[in-house]
Coordinates of C-alpha atoms and ligand atoms in Angstrom, one line a residue:
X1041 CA 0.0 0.0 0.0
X1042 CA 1.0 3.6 -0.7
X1043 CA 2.1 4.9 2.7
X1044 CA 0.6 8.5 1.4
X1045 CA -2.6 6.8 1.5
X1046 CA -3.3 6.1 4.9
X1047 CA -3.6 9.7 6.1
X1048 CA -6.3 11.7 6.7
X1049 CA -6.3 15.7 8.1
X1050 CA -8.6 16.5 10.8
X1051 CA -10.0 19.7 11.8
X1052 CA -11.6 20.2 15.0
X1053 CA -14.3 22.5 15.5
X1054 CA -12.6 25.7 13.6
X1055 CA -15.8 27.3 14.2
X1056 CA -17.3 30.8 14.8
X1057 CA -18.3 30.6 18.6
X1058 CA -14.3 29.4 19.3
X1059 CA -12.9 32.8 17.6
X1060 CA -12.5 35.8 18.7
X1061 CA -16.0 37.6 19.1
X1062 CA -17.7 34.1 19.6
X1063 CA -19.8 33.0 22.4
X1064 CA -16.7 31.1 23.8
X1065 CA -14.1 32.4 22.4
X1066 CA -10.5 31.0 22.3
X1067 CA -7.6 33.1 22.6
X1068 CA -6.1 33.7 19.5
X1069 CA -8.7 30.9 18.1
X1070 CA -8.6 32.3 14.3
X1071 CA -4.8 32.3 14.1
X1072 CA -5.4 28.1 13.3
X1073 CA -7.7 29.0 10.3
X1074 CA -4.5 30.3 7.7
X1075 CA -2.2 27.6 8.4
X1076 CA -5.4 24.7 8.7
X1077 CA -6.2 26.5 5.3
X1078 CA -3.1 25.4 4.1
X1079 CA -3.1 21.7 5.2
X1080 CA -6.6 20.9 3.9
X1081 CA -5.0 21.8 0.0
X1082 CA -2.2 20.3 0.6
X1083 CA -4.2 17.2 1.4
X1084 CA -7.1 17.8 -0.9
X1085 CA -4.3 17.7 -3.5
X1086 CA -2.9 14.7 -2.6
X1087 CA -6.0 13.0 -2.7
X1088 CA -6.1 12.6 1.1
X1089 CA -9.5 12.8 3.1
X1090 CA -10.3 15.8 5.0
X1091 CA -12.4 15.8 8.0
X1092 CA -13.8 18.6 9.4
X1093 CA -16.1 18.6 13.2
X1094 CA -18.0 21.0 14.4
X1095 CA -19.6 21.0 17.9
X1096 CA -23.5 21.2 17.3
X1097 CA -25.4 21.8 20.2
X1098 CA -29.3 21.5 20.8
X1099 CA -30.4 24.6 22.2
X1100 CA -31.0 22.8 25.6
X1101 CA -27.5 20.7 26.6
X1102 CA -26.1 19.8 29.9
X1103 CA -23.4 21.0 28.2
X1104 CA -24.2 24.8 29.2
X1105 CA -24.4 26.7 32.2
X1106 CA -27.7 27.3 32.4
X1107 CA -28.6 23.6 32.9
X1108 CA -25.5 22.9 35.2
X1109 CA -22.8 22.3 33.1
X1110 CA -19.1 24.3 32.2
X1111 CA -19.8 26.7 29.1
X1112 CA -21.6 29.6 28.0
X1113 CA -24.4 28.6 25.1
X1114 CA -22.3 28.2 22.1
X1115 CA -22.5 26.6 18.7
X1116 CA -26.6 26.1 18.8
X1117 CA -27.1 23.5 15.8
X1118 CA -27.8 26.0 12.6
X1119 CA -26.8 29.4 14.4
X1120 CA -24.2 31.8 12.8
X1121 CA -21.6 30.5 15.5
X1122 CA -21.6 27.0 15.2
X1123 CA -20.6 27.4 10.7
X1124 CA -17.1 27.3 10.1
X1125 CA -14.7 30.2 10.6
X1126 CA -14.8 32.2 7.0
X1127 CA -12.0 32.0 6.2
X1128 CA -11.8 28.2 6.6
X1129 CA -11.0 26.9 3.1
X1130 CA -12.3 23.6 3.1
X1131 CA -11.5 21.5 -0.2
X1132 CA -15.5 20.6 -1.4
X1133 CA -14.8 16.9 -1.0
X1134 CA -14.2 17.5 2.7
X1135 CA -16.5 15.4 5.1
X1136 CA -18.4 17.4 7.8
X1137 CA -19.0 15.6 11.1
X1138 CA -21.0 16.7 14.0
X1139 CA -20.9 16.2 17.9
X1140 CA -22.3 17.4 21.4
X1141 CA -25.6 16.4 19.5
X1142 CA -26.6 14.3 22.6
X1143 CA -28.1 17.0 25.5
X1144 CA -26.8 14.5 27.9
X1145 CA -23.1 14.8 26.9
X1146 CA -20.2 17.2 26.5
X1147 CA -19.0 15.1 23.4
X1148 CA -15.5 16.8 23.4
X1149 CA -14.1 14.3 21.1
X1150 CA -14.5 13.8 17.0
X1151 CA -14.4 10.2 17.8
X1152 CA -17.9 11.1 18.8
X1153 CA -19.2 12.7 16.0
X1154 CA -21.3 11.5 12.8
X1155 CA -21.6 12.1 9.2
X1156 CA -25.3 13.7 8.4
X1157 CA -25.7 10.2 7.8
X1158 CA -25.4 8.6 11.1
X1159 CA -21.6 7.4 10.3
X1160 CA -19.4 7.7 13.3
X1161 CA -15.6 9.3 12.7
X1162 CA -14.2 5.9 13.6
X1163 CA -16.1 4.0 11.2
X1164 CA -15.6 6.3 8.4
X1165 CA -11.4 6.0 8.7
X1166 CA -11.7 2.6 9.1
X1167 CA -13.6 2.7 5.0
X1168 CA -11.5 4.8 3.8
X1169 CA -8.4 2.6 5.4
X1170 CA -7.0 5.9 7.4
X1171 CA -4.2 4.8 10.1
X1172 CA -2.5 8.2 10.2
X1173 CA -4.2 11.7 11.7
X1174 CA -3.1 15.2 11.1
X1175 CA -4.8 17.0 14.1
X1176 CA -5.3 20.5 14.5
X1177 CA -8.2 22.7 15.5
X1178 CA -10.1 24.1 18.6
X1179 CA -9.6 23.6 21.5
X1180 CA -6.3 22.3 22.3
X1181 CA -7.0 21.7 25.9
X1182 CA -10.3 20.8 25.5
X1183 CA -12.0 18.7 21.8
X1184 CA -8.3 18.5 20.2
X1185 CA -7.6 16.6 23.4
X1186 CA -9.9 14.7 23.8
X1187 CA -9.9 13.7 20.0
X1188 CA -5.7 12.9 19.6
X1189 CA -6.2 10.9 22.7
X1190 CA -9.1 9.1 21.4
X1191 CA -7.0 8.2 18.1
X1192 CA -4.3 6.7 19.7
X1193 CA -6.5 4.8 22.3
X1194 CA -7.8 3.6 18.9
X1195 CA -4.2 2.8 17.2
X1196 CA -4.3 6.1 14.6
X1197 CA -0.3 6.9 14.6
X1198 CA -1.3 11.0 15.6
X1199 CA 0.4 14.0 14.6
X1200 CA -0.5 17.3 16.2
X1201 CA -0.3 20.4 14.1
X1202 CA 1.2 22.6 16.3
X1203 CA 0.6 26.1 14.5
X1204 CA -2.7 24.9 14.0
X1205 CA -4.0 24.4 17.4
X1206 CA -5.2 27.1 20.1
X1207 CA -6.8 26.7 23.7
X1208 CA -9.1 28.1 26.2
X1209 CA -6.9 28.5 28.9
X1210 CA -9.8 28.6 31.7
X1211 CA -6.6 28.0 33.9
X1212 CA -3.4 28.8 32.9
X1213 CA -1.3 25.9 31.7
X1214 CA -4.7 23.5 30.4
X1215 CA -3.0 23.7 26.8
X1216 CA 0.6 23.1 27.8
X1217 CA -0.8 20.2 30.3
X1218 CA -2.8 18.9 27.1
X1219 CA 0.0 18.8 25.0
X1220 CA 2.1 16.8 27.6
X1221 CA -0.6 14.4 28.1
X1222 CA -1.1 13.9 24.2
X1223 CA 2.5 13.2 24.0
X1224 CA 3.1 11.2 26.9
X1225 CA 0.3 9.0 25.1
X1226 CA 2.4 8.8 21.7
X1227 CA 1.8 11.8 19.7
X1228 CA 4.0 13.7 17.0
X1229 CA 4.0 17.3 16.8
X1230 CA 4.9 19.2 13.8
X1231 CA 3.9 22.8 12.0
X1232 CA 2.1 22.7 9.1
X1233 CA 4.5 24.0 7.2
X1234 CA 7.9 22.6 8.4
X1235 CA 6.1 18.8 9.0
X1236 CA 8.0 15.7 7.3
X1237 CA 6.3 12.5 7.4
X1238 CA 8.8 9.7 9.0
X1239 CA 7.5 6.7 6.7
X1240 CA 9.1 5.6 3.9
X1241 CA 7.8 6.5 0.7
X1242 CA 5.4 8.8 -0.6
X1243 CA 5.5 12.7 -0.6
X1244 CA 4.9 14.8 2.6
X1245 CA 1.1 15.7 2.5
X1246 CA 1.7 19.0 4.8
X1247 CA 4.8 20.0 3.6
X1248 CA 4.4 23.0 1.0
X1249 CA 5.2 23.2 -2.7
Ligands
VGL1470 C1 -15.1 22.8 23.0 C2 -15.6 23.6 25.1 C3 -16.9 23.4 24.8 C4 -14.0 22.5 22.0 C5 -16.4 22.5 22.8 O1 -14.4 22.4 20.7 O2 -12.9 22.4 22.3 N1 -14.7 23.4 24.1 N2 -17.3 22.8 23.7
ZN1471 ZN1 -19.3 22.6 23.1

């Protein structure tokens, strides 16, 4: 098998609501959007899939404060927060998954989400024979988490995107203590730009030009 085709990008909730101005917004949250721009080409080019989540909350969740959970009402299912950043260029064949559908869960990670058909994340990469993730997205310490951990629970051989990533920081440290757990756990960490794929073989699908 071509080693080039057993990666897949993912992009974690790169969303309206996590940007600056949003209902819950990140830090910094739209400086992932030019570089996560970048990588989805690069793979589009290449053939590779692209995945991109978004967190999709009912309007009533457990999920938001005012029915005991952590975080302001954000990314309601259909509202202008919960679409993709602008300025998100998403190749058309990308595949859209959604989670924190159910209003009993948080649903941080992709590995809970499903295609507008019903097709959980872990399913479709199995199809499509994926073994290696390109992570990057929103929030570092929170659904990026929770996702790259959740991949290599599952076997995926991980590599964080590391200018593509921003957190929440509701305590100081979350995204550096997220990014020591994720590689204590066995992920890579590369920039989009500067990332070289160990494996033999085919072309880098990050690396530019
Ligand atoms: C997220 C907090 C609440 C995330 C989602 O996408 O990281 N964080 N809901
Ligand atoms: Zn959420």
């Amino acid at each position: 098998m071509n080693v080039e085709r057993d990666a897949a990008l993912l992009i974690v909730d790169v969303q309206n609501d996590f940007c600056p101005n949003g209902a819950l917004p990140v830090p910094q949250g739209d400086r992932v959007v030019a570089p996560l721009s970048r990588a989805a080409e690069r793979f589009a080019l290449e053939g590779l899939p692209v995945l991109a989540s978004r967190d999709w909350h009912p309007t009533v969740t457990k999920h938001f404060q005012p029915y005991g959970g952590s975080w302001p009402v954000h990314c309601v299912q259909g509202s202008e927060g919960a679409a993709f950043h602008p300025g998100l260029r998403l190749p058309p064949e990308t595949v859209v998954i959604s989670k924190g559908i159910d209003p009993e869960l948080d649903g941080y990670s992709a590995f809970e989400a499903v295609t507008d058909n019903g097709t959980p994340l872990a399913e479709l990469l199995a199809g499509l024979g994926v073994r290696r993730l390109y992570v990057g997205g929103l929030a570092t310490d929170y659904c990026v988490r929770s996702s790259v951990l959740d991949a290599l629970r599952l076997g995926f051989e991980v590599t964080v995107l590391t200018d593509g990533i921003a957190g929440v920081e509701v305590n100081p440290g979350d995204s550096e203590r997220a990014l020591e757990e994720m590689e204590r756990a066995g992920a890579r960490f590369c920039g989009v730009s500067a990332c070289t794929v160990r494996n033999e073989g085919g072309r880098d699908p990050v690396q530019q030009g």
